Amino acid sequence: MRPLLGVIGALAVLGVFSSVVRTLVMPRPSSSGFTRVVLATLFVPFQLLADRCSSVERKDKVLAPVAPLSLLVTLVLWLLSFLVGYALLEAAVSDLGVKAALDEAGSSLFTLGFASSNRSALTAVDFCAAATGPIVIALQIGYLPALYSAYAAREAEVTLLQSRSGSPPWGPEILARYSQAELLDSLDQLFSNWERWAAQVNESHTTYPVLIQFRSARATRNWMVSLLSVLDAAALSLAFNPSRRPQTPARMALRAGYVCLRDLADVRGIPYSADPMPDDPLDLDYGSFLEGVERMRQQGFPMERTPEQAWPHFRGWRVNYENLAYRLAYDIDAVPAAWSGSRRTPSVILRPTTPKDRQPAAR
């Protein structure tokens, strides 16, 4: 039995080391089944409780702790797995019983030093265990600033969008408010900012997938819904005003946005069509499209094409990102905003409030 215990212990230690390295050290997308299972398992009871909440605010409060809590639970389970693995190795190279092996492994792993042996085989395992505990804890501590820095960078642009589109954001509302404030020339800057934002989120959220589950500070704000609204604004701008120049920022924002969504889908194992056809079906219907167009028209957004002419062009852009955006918004139970798909439970679609543009009186 001792060789078998040694093999099982070595596999346990090496497997957990692999999970730690993939999660905390490798600066590239690298899937760790251990952390995925921890997050998914922890998510279930919170989601079941959130499904019983009647308001968006209560649901958000229930789901907000899941991702941060998963970091703590993952660390604890890593250490416990190391404890078991090293205890099995201790038992394999000595005549220690289960309790004595756990005592010796725990004493070394957590650097307590209350149980030790002068046998060379045990001492070697003790040294490895003693190095493992501080290294894993230090890596986790160093991991948190990088994680929260990426989160803060993501949320800064999401918060800025609130003044441009209201909360929750909506693609037609962005164009309507820019037109209302006579800032249409600044749309290119918005699209350029979100092109860079999409690239940064792509890099950070594929490297640290737990960020996908981190929620915004307000229940009516959400990074996925914000990205979808900007992509819709870019698609609407291109569909209605083909002669407007330059068109590059809107096109590049769309490209960066759906590339980001596809890379996130790859990390989460979500299937998608890599080359959708412009006439593939959409969940967004023409009637909902007209509601958005009417909001834009009310604020004087210029339109070279009629809605009937613009619809095929708009759907040709939206087919690239709609399914993935809807699936991710469903998975993270994002705020039920307009044009963002269905949710786990029936929800009232929230729309941004219409602002009154009050300007100082002329003197």
Coordinates of N, CA and C in Angstrom, one line a residue, residues 20-241:
V20 N -2.2 26.0 -9.1 CA -1.7 27.3 -8.6 C -0.9 28.1 -9.7
V21 N 0.0 27.4 -10.4 CA 0.8 28.0 -11.4 C -0.1 28.6 -12.5
R22 N -1.1 27.8 -13.0 CA -2.0 28.2 -14.1 C -2.8 29.4 -13.6
T23 N -3.2 29.5 -12.4 CA -4.1 30.5 -11.9 C -3.3 31.8 -11.5
L24 N -2.2 31.6 -10.8 CA -1.5 32.8 -10.2 C -0.3 33.2 -10.9
V25 N 0.3 32.4 -11.7 CA 1.7 32.7 -12.3 C 1.7 32.9 -13.8
M26 N 1.0 32.1 -14.5 CA 1.1 32.1 -16.0 C 0.4 33.4 -16.5
P27 N 1.1 34.3 -17.2 CA 0.4 35.5 -17.7 C -0.2 35.3 -19.1
R28 N -1.1 34.3 -19.2 CA -1.8 33.9 -20.4 C -3.0 33.1 -20.1
P29 N -4.0 33.0 -21.0 CA -5.1 32.1 -20.7 C -4.7 30.7 -20.5
S30 N -5.0 30.2 -19.3 CA -4.6 28.8 -19.0 C -5.7 28.2 -18.1
S31 N -6.4 27.3 -18.6 CA -7.6 26.8 -17.8 C -7.1 25.9 -16.7
S32 N -7.8 26.1 -15.5 CA -7.6 25.3 -14.3 C -8.9 24.7 -13.9
G33 N -9.0 23.4 -14.1 CA -10.3 22.8 -13.7 C -10.6 22.9 -12.2
F34 N -9.6 22.9 -11.4 CA -9.8 23.1 -9.9 C -10.5 24.4 -9.6
T35 N -10.0 25.5 -10.1 CA -10.7 26.8 -9.8 C -12.0 26.9 -10.4
R36 N -12.2 26.3 -11.6 CA -13.5 26.4 -12.3 C -14.5 25.6 -11.5
V37 N -14.2 24.5 -11.0 CA -15.1 23.7 -10.2 C -15.5 24.4 -8.9
V38 N -14.5 25.0 -8.2 CA -14.7 25.8 -7.0 C -15.7 26.9 -7.2
L39 N -15.5 27.7 -8.3 CA -16.3 28.8 -8.5 C -17.7 28.4 -8.9
A40 N -17.8 27.3 -9.8 CA -19.1 26.9 -10.2 C -19.9 26.3 -9.0
T41 N -19.2 25.5 -8.2 CA -19.9 24.9 -7.0 C -20.4 26.0 -6.0
L42 N -19.5 27.0 -5.8 CA -19.9 28.1 -4.9 C -21.0 28.9 -5.4
F43 N -21.1 29.1 -6.8 CA -22.1 29.9 -7.4 C -23.5 29.4 -7.3
V44 N -23.6 28.0 -7.2 CA -24.9 27.4 -7.3 C -25.9 27.9 -6.1
P45 N -25.5 27.8 -4.8 CA -26.4 28.2 -3.8 C -26.7 29.7 -3.8
F46 N -25.7 30.5 -4.2 CA -26.0 31.9 -4.2 C -26.9 32.2 -5.4
Q47 N -26.8 31.6 -6.5 CA -27.7 31.8 -7.6 C -29.1 31.3 -7.3
L48 N -29.2 30.2 -6.6 CA -30.6 29.7 -6.3 C -31.3 30.7 -5.3
L49 N -30.5 31.3 -4.4 CA -31.1 32.4 -3.6 C -31.4 33.6 -4.3
A50 N -30.5 34.0 -5.3 CA -30.8 35.2 -6.1 C -32.0 35.0 -7.0
D51 N -32.2 33.8 -7.4 CA -33.4 33.6 -8.3 C -34.7 33.8 -7.5
R52 N -34.7 33.8 -6.2 CA -35.9 34.1 -5.4 C -36.1 35.6 -5.1
C53 N -35.1 36.4 -5.5 CA -35.2 37.8 -5.2 C -36.0 38.5 -6.2
S54 N -36.8 39.4 -5.7 CA -37.8 40.1 -6.6 C -37.2 41.3 -7.3
S55 N -36.2 41.9 -6.7 CA -35.6 43.2 -7.3 C -34.2 43.0 -7.8
V56 N -33.8 43.8 -8.7 CA -32.5 43.8 -9.2 C -31.4 44.1 -8.2
E57 N -31.8 45.0 -7.3 CA -30.8 45.4 -6.2 C -30.6 44.2 -5.3
R58 N -31.6 43.5 -4.8 CA -31.4 42.4 -3.9 C -30.7 41.3 -4.6
K59 N -31.0 41.0 -5.8 CA -30.3 40.0 -6.6 C -28.8 40.3 -6.7
D60 N -28.5 41.6 -6.9 CA -27.1 42.0 -7.0 C -26.3 41.8 -5.7
K61 N -27.0 42.1 -4.6 CA -26.4 42.0 -3.3 C -26.1 40.5 -3.0
V62 N -26.9 39.6 -3.4 CA -26.7 38.2 -3.1 C -25.5 37.7 -3.9
L63 N -25.4 38.1 -5.2 CA -24.4 37.6 -6.1 C -23.1 38.3 -6.0
A64 N -23.0 39.5 -5.4 CA -21.8 40.2 -5.3 C -20.7 39.5 -4.6
P65 N -20.9 38.8 -3.5 CA -19.8 38.2 -2.8 C -19.2 36.9 -3.4
V66 N -19.9 36.3 -4.4 CA -19.5 35.0 -4.9 C -18.1 35.0 -5.4
A67 N -17.7 35.9 -6.3 CA -16.4 35.9 -6.9 C -15.3 36.2 -5.9
P68 N -15.4 37.2 -5.0 CA -14.4 37.4 -4.0 C -14.3 36.2 -3.0
L69 N -15.4 35.7 -2.6 CA -15.4 34.5 -1.7 C -14.7 33.3 -2.4
S70 N -14.9 33.2 -3.7 CA -14.2 32.0 -4.3 C -12.7 32.1 -4.2
L71 N -12.1 33.3 -4.2 CA -10.7 33.4 -4.0 C -10.2 32.9 -2.7
L72 N -11.0 33.2 -1.6 CA -10.6 32.7 -0.3 C -10.8 31.2 -0.2
V73 N -11.9 30.7 -0.7 CA -12.2 29.3 -0.7 C -11.2 28.5 -1.5
T74 N -10.8 29.0 -2.6 CA -9.8 28.4 -3.5 C -8.5 28.2 -2.7
L75 N -8.0 29.3 -2.0 CA -6.8 29.3 -1.3 C -6.9 28.2 -0.2
V76 N -8.0 28.2 0.6 CA -8.2 27.2 1.6 C -8.1 25.8 1.1
L77 N -8.8 25.5 0.0 CA -8.8 24.2 -0.6 C -7.5 23.8 -1.2
W78 N -6.8 24.8 -1.8 CA -5.4 24.5 -2.2 C -4.6 23.9 -1.0
L79 N -4.6 24.7 0.1 CA -3.8 24.3 1.2 C -4.2 23.0 1.8
L80 N -5.5 22.7 1.9 CA -6.0 21.4 2.4 C -5.6 20.3 1.4
S81 N -5.6 20.6 0.1 CA -5.2 19.5 -0.8 C -3.7 19.2 -0.7
F82 N -2.9 20.3 -0.5 CA -1.5 20.1 -0.2 C -1.3 19.3 1.1
L83 N -2.1 19.6 2.1 CA -1.9 18.9 3.4 C -2.2 17.4 3.2
V84 N -3.2 17.1 2.5 CA -3.5 15.6 2.2 C -2.4 15.0 1.4
G85 N -2.0 15.7 0.3 CA -1.0 15.1 -0.5 C 0.3 14.9 0.2
Y86 N 0.8 15.8 1.0 CA 2.0 15.7 1.7 C 1.9 14.6 2.8
A87 N 0.7 14.5 3.4 CA 0.4 13.5 4.4 C 0.6 12.1 3.8
L88 N 0.0 11.9 2.6 CA 0.2 10.7 1.9 C 1.6 10.3 1.6
L89 N 2.4 11.4 1.2 CA 3.8 11.1 1.0 C 4.5 10.8 2.3
E90 N 4.2 11.5 3.4 CA 4.8 11.1 4.7 C 4.5 9.7 5.1
A91 N 3.2 9.3 4.9 CA 2.9 7.9 5.2 C 3.6 6.9 4.3
A92 N 3.9 7.3 3.1 CA 4.5 6.3 2.1 C 5.9 6.1 2.4
V93 N 6.6 7.1 3.0 CA 8.1 6.9 3.2 C 8.4 6.6 4.6
S94 N 7.4 6.3 5.5 CA 7.6 6.0 6.9 C 6.5 5.0 7.4
D95 N 6.5 4.7 8.6 CA 5.5 3.9 9.2 C 4.5 4.7 10.0
L96 N 4.4 6.0 9.7 CA 3.4 6.8 10.4 C 2.0 6.5 10.0
G97 N 1.1 6.6 11.0 CA -0.3 6.4 10.8 C -0.9 7.6 10.2
V98 N -2.2 7.5 10.0 CA -2.9 8.7 9.3 C -2.8 9.9 10.1
K99 N -3.1 9.9 11.4 CA -3.1 11.1 12.2 C -1.7 11.6 12.4
A100 N -0.7 10.8 12.6 CA 0.7 11.2 12.7 C 1.2 11.9 11.4
A101 N 0.8 11.3 10.3 CA 1.2 11.8 9.0 C 0.6 13.2 8.8
L102 N -0.7 13.3 9.1 CA -1.4 14.6 9.0 C -0.7 15.7 9.9
D103 N -0.4 15.3 11.1 CA 0.2 16.2 12.0 C 1.6 16.7 11.5
E104 N 2.4 15.7 11.0 CA 3.7 16.1 10.5 C 3.6 17.0 9.3
A105 N 2.7 16.6 8.3 CA 2.5 17.4 7.1 C 2.0 18.8 7.4
G106 N 1.0 18.9 8.4 CA 0.5 20.2 8.7 C 1.5 21.0 9.5
S107 N 2.3 20.4 10.3 CA 3.3 21.2 11.0 C 4.3 21.8 10.1
S108 N 4.6 21.1 9.0 CA 5.6 21.6 8.1 C 4.9 22.6 7.1
L109 N 3.7 22.3 6.6 CA 3.1 23.1 5.6 C 2.8 24.5 6.1
F110 N 2.3 24.6 7.4 CA 2.0 25.9 8.0 C 3.1 26.4 8.8
T111 N 4.3 25.8 8.7 CA 5.6 26.2 9.4 C 5.4 26.4 10.9
L112 N 4.6 25.5 11.5 CA 4.4 25.5 12.9 C 5.5 24.8 13.7
G113 N 6.0 23.8 13.1 CA 7.2 23.1 13.7 C 7.0 22.3 14.9
F114 N 5.7 22.0 15.3 CA 5.4 21.2 16.5 C 5.6 19.7 16.3
A115 N 5.7 19.2 15.1 CA 5.9 17.8 14.8 C 6.9 17.7 13.8
S116 N 8.0 17.0 14.1 CA 9.1 16.8 13.1 C 9.8 15.5 13.4
S117 N 10.6 15.0 12.4 CA 11.3 13.8 12.6 C 12.7 14.0 12.1
N118 N 13.6 13.2 12.6 CA 15.0 13.3 12.1 C 15.3 12.2 11.0
R119 N 14.3 11.5 10.5 CA 14.5 10.6 9.5 C 14.7 11.4 8.1
S120 N 15.7 11.0 7.4 CA 16.0 11.8 6.2 C 14.9 11.8 5.2
A121 N 14.2 10.7 4.9 CA 13.1 10.7 4.0 C 11.9 11.6 4.4
L122 N 11.6 11.6 5.7 CA 10.5 12.5 6.2 C 11.0 13.9 6.1
T123 N 12.3 14.2 6.5 CA 12.8 15.5 6.5 C 12.7 16.2 5.1
A124 N 13.0 15.4 4.0 CA 12.9 15.9 2.7 C 11.5 16.3 2.3
V125 N 10.5 15.5 2.7 CA 9.1 15.9 2.5 C 8.7 17.1 3.3
D126 N 9.2 17.1 4.6 CA 8.9 18.3 5.4 C 9.4 19.6 4.8
F127 N 10.6 19.5 4.3 CA 11.2 20.7 3.7 C 10.3 21.2 2.5
C128 N 9.9 20.3 1.7 CA 9.0 20.6 0.5 C 7.7 21.2 1.0
A129 N 7.1 20.6 2.0 CA 5.8 21.1 2.5 C 6.0 22.5 3.2
A130 N 7.1 22.7 3.9 CA 7.4 24.0 4.5 C 7.6 25.1 3.5
A131 N 8.1 24.8 2.4 CA 8.3 25.8 1.3 C 7.0 26.1 0.6
T132 N 6.1 25.1 0.5 CA 4.9 25.2 -0.2 C 3.9 26.2 0.4
G133 N 3.7 26.1 1.7 CA 2.7 26.9 2.4 C 2.9 28.4 2.2
P134 N 4.1 28.9 2.5 CA 4.4 30.4 2.4 C 4.3 30.8 0.9
I135 N 4.8 29.9 0.0 CA 4.9 30.3 -1.4 C 3.4 30.5 -2.0
V136 N 2.6 29.6 -1.7 CA 1.2 29.6 -2.2 C 0.5 30.9 -1.6
I137 N 0.6 31.1 -0.3 CA 0.0 32.3 0.4 C 0.5 33.6 -0.2
A138 N 1.9 33.6 -0.4 CA 2.5 34.8 -1.0 C 2.0 35.1 -2.4
L139 N 1.9 34.0 -3.2 CA 1.4 34.2 -4.6 C 0.0 34.7 -4.6
Q140 N -0.9 34.2 -3.7 CA -2.2 34.6 -3.6 C -2.3 36.1 -3.2
I141 N -1.5 36.5 -2.3 CA -1.4 37.9 -1.8 C -1.0 38.8 -3.0
G142 N 0.0 38.4 -3.7 CA 0.5 39.1 -4.9 C -0.5 39.2 -6.0
Y143 N -1.3 38.1 -6.1 CA -2.3 38.0 -7.1 C -3.5 39.0 -7.0
L144 N -3.8 39.3 -5.7 CA -5.0 40.2 -5.5 C -4.8 41.6 -6.1
P145 N -3.6 42.3 -5.9 CA -3.5 43.6 -6.5 C -3.6 43.6 -8.0
A146 N -3.1 42.6 -8.7 CA -3.2 42.6 -10.1 C -4.7 42.4 -10.5
L147 N -5.4 41.6 -9.7 CA -6.8 41.3 -10.0 C -7.6 42.5 -9.8
Y148 N -7.5 43.2 -8.7 CA -8.3 44.4 -8.4 C -7.9 45.6 -9.2
S149 N -6.6 45.6 -9.7 CA -6.2 46.7 -10.6 C -6.9 46.5 -12.0
A150 N -7.0 45.3 -12.5 CA -7.7 45.0 -13.7 C -9.2 45.3 -13.5
Y151 N -9.8 45.0 -12.4 CA -11.2 45.3 -12.1 C -11.4 46.8 -12.1
A152 N -10.6 47.6 -11.4 CA -10.7 49.0 -11.4 C -10.6 49.7 -12.7
A153 N -9.7 49.2 -13.6 CA -9.6 49.7 -14.9 C -10.8 49.4 -15.7
R154 N -11.4 48.3 -15.6 CA -12.6 47.9 -16.3 C -13.8 48.8 -15.8
E155 N -13.9 49.0 -14.5 CA -15.1 49.7 -14.0 C -15.0 51.2 -14.3
A156 N -13.8 51.8 -14.4 CA -13.7 53.2 -14.7 C -14.4 53.6 -16.0
E157 N -14.2 52.9 -17.0 CA -14.9 53.2 -18.3 C -16.4 52.9 -18.2
V158 N -16.7 51.8 -17.5 CA -18.1 51.5 -17.3 C -18.9 52.6 -16.6
T159 N -18.2 53.2 -15.6 CA -18.8 54.3 -14.8 C -18.9 55.6 -15.7
L160 N -17.9 55.8 -16.5 CA -18.0 57.0 -17.4 C -19.1 56.9 -18.3
L161 N -19.4 55.6 -18.7 CA -20.5 55.5 -19.7 C -21.9 55.8 -19.1
Q162 N -22.0 55.8 -17.8 CA -23.3 56.1 -17.2 C -23.7 57.5 -17.6
S163 N -22.8 58.5 -17.6 CA -23.2 59.9 -18.0 C -23.5 60.0 -19.5
R164 N -23.1 59.0 -20.3 CA -23.3 59.1 -21.7 C -24.5 58.3 -22.2
S165 N -24.9 57.4 -21.3 CA -26.0 56.5 -21.8 C -27.1 56.3 -20.7
G166 N -26.8 56.8 -19.5 CA -27.7 56.4 -18.4 C -27.4 55.1 -17.8
S167 N -28.2 54.6 -16.9 CA -28.0 53.3 -16.3 C -29.3 52.6 -16.1
P168 N -29.4 51.3 -16.6 CA -28.3 50.6 -17.4 C -28.2 51.2 -18.8
P169 N -27.0 51.0 -19.4 CA -26.7 51.6 -20.7 C -27.5 50.9 -21.8
W170 N -27.7 51.6 -22.9 CA -28.5 51.1 -24.1 C -27.9 51.8 -25.3
G171 N -27.6 51.0 -26.3 CA -27.0 51.6 -27.5 C -27.7 52.8 -28.1
P172 N -29.0 52.7 -28.4 CA -29.6 53.9 -29.0 C -29.6 55.1 -28.0
E173 N -29.5 54.9 -26.7 CA -29.5 56.0 -25.8 C -28.2 56.8 -25.9
I174 N -27.1 56.0 -26.2 CA -25.8 56.7 -26.3 C -25.8 57.7 -27.5
L175 N -26.3 57.2 -28.6 CA -26.4 58.1 -29.8 C -27.4 59.2 -29.6
A176 N -28.5 59.0 -28.9 CA -29.5 60.0 -28.6 C -28.9 61.1 -27.7
R177 N -28.2 60.7 -26.7 CA -27.6 61.7 -25.8 C -26.5 62.5 -26.4
Y178 N -25.7 61.8 -27.2 CA -24.6 62.6 -27.9 C -25.2 63.6 -28.9
S179 N -26.3 63.2 -29.5 CA -27.0 64.1 -30.4 C -27.7 65.3 -29.7
Q180 N -28.3 64.9 -28.5 CA -28.9 66.0 -27.7 C -27.9 67.0 -27.2
A181 N -26.8 66.6 -26.9 CA -25.7 67.5 -26.3 C -24.8 68.0 -27.4
E182 N -25.2 67.7 -28.7 CA -24.4 68.2 -29.9 C -22.9 67.8 -29.8
L183 N -22.7 66.6 -29.4 CA -21.4 66.0 -29.3 C -21.1 64.9 -30.2
L184 N -21.8 64.8 -31.4 CA -21.6 63.7 -32.3 C -20.2 63.6 -32.8
D185 N -19.5 64.7 -32.9 CA -18.1 64.6 -33.3 C -17.2 63.9 -32.3
S186 N -17.7 63.7 -31.1 CA -16.9 63.1 -30.1 C -17.2 61.5 -30.0
L187 N -18.1 61.1 -30.9 CA -18.3 59.6 -30.9 C -17.1 58.8 -31.2
D188 N -16.3 59.3 -32.1 CA -15.1 58.6 -32.5 C -14.2 58.3 -31.3
Q189 N -14.1 59.3 -30.4 CA -13.3 59.2 -29.2 C -13.8 58.1 -28.3
L190 N -15.2 58.1 -28.2 CA -15.8 57.0 -27.4 C -15.5 55.7 -27.9
F191 N -15.6 55.5 -29.2 CA -15.4 54.2 -29.8 C -13.9 53.8 -29.7
S192 N -13.0 54.8 -29.8 CA -11.6 54.5 -29.7 C -11.3 54.0 -28.3
N193 N -11.9 54.7 -27.3 CA -11.7 54.3 -25.9 C -12.2 52.9 -25.6
W194 N -13.3 52.5 -26.2 CA -13.8 51.2 -25.9 C -13.1 50.1 -26.8
E195 N -12.5 50.5 -27.8 CA -11.7 49.5 -28.5 C -10.5 49.1 -27.6
R196 N -9.9 50.1 -27.0 CA -8.8 49.8 -26.1 C -9.3 49.1 -24.9
W197 N -10.5 49.5 -24.4 CA -11.1 48.8 -23.2 C -11.3 47.4 -23.5
A198 N -11.8 47.1 -24.7 CA -12.1 45.7 -25.0 C -10.8 44.9 -25.1
A199 N -9.8 45.5 -25.6 CA -8.5 44.7 -25.6 C -7.9 44.5 -24.2
Q200 N -8.1 45.5 -23.3 CA -7.6 45.3 -22.0 C -8.4 44.2 -21.2
V201 N -9.8 44.3 -21.4 CA -10.6 43.3 -20.8 C -10.3 41.9 -21.3
N202 N -10.1 41.8 -22.6 CA -9.8 40.5 -23.3 C -8.5 39.9 -22.6
E203 N -7.5 40.7 -22.4 CA -6.3 40.2 -21.8 C -6.4 39.9 -20.3
S204 N -7.1 40.7 -19.6 CA -7.2 40.5 -18.1 C -8.2 39.4 -17.8
H205 N -9.3 39.4 -18.5 CA -10.4 38.4 -18.1 C -10.2 37.0 -18.7
T206 N -9.3 36.9 -19.7 CA -8.9 35.5 -20.1 C -7.8 35.0 -19.2
T207 N -6.9 35.9 -18.7 CA -5.9 35.5 -17.8 C -6.4 35.2 -16.5
Y208 N -7.4 36.0 -16.0 CA -8.0 35.8 -14.7 C -9.5 35.7 -14.9
P209 N -10.0 34.5 -15.3 CA -11.4 34.3 -15.6 C -12.4 34.6 -14.5
V210 N -11.9 34.6 -13.2 CA -12.8 34.9 -12.1 C -13.3 36.4 -12.2
L211 N -12.6 37.3 -12.9 CA -13.0 38.6 -13.1 C -14.4 38.7 -13.8
I212 N -14.7 37.7 -14.6 CA -15.9 37.7 -15.4 C -17.1 37.8 -14.4
Q213 N -16.9 37.2 -13.2 CA -18.0 37.1 -12.2 C -18.0 38.3 -11.3
F214 N -17.0 39.2 -11.3 CA -16.9 40.3 -10.4 C -18.0 41.3 -10.9
R215 N -18.8 41.8 -10.0 CA -19.9 42.7 -10.4 C -19.6 44.1 -10.1
S216 N -20.3 45.0 -10.8 CA -20.0 46.5 -10.6 C -20.5 46.9 -9.2
A217 N -20.1 48.1 -8.9 CA -20.5 48.7 -7.6 C -22.0 49.0 -7.5
R218 N -22.6 49.2 -8.6 CA -24.1 49.5 -8.6 C -24.8 48.4 -9.3
A219 N -26.0 48.1 -8.8 CA -26.8 47.0 -9.4 C -27.2 47.3 -10.8
T220 N -27.3 48.5 -11.2 CA -27.8 48.9 -12.6 C -26.6 49.1 -13.6
R221 N -25.4 48.8 -13.1 CA -24.2 48.9 -14.0 C -23.7 47.5 -14.2
N222 N -23.2 47.2 -15.4 CA -22.6 45.9 -15.6 C -21.7 46.0 -16.8
W223 N -20.5 45.4 -16.7 CA -19.5 45.6 -17.8 C -20.0 44.9 -19.1
M224 N -20.7 43.8 -19.0 CA -21.1 43.1 -20.2 C -22.2 43.9 -20.9
V225 N -23.1 44.4 -20.2 CA -24.2 45.2 -20.8 C -23.6 46.5 -21.4
S226 N -22.6 47.1 -20.7 CA -22.0 48.3 -21.2 C -21.3 48.1 -22.5
L227 N -20.5 47.0 -22.6 CA -19.9 46.6 -23.9 C -20.9 46.4 -25.0
L228 N -22.0 45.7 -24.7 CA -23.0 45.5 -25.7 C -23.6 46.8 -26.2
S229 N -23.9 47.7 -25.2 CA -24.5 49.0 -25.6 C -23.5 49.8 -26.6
V230 N -22.2 49.8 -26.3 CA -21.3 50.5 -27.1 C -21.2 49.8 -28.5
L231 N -21.2 48.5 -28.6 CA -21.2 47.8 -29.8 C -22.5 48.1 -30.6
D232 N -23.6 48.2 -30.0 CA -24.9 48.5 -30.7 C -24.8 50.0 -31.2
A233 N -24.2 50.9 -30.4 CA -24.1 52.3 -30.8 C -23.2 52.4 -32.1
A234 N -22.1 51.6 -32.1 CA -21.3 51.6 -33.2 C -22.0 51.0 -34.5
A235 N -22.7 49.9 -34.3 CA -23.4 49.3 -35.4 C -24.5 50.2 -35.9
L236 N -25.2 50.9 -35.0 CA -26.3 51.8 -35.5 C -25.7 53.0 -36.2
S237 N -24.6 53.5 -35.8 CA -23.9 54.6 -36.4 C -23.5 54.2 -37.8
L238 N -22.9 53.1 -38.0 CA -22.5 52.6 -39.3 C -23.7 52.3 -40.2
A239 N -24.7 51.7 -39.6 CA -25.9 51.3 -40.4 C -26.7 52.5 -41.0
F240 N -26.8 53.6 -40.2 CA -27.6 54.8 -40.6 C -26.8 55.8 -41.3
N241 N -25.5 55.9 -41.1 CA -24.8 57.0 -41.8 C -23.5 56.4 -42.4

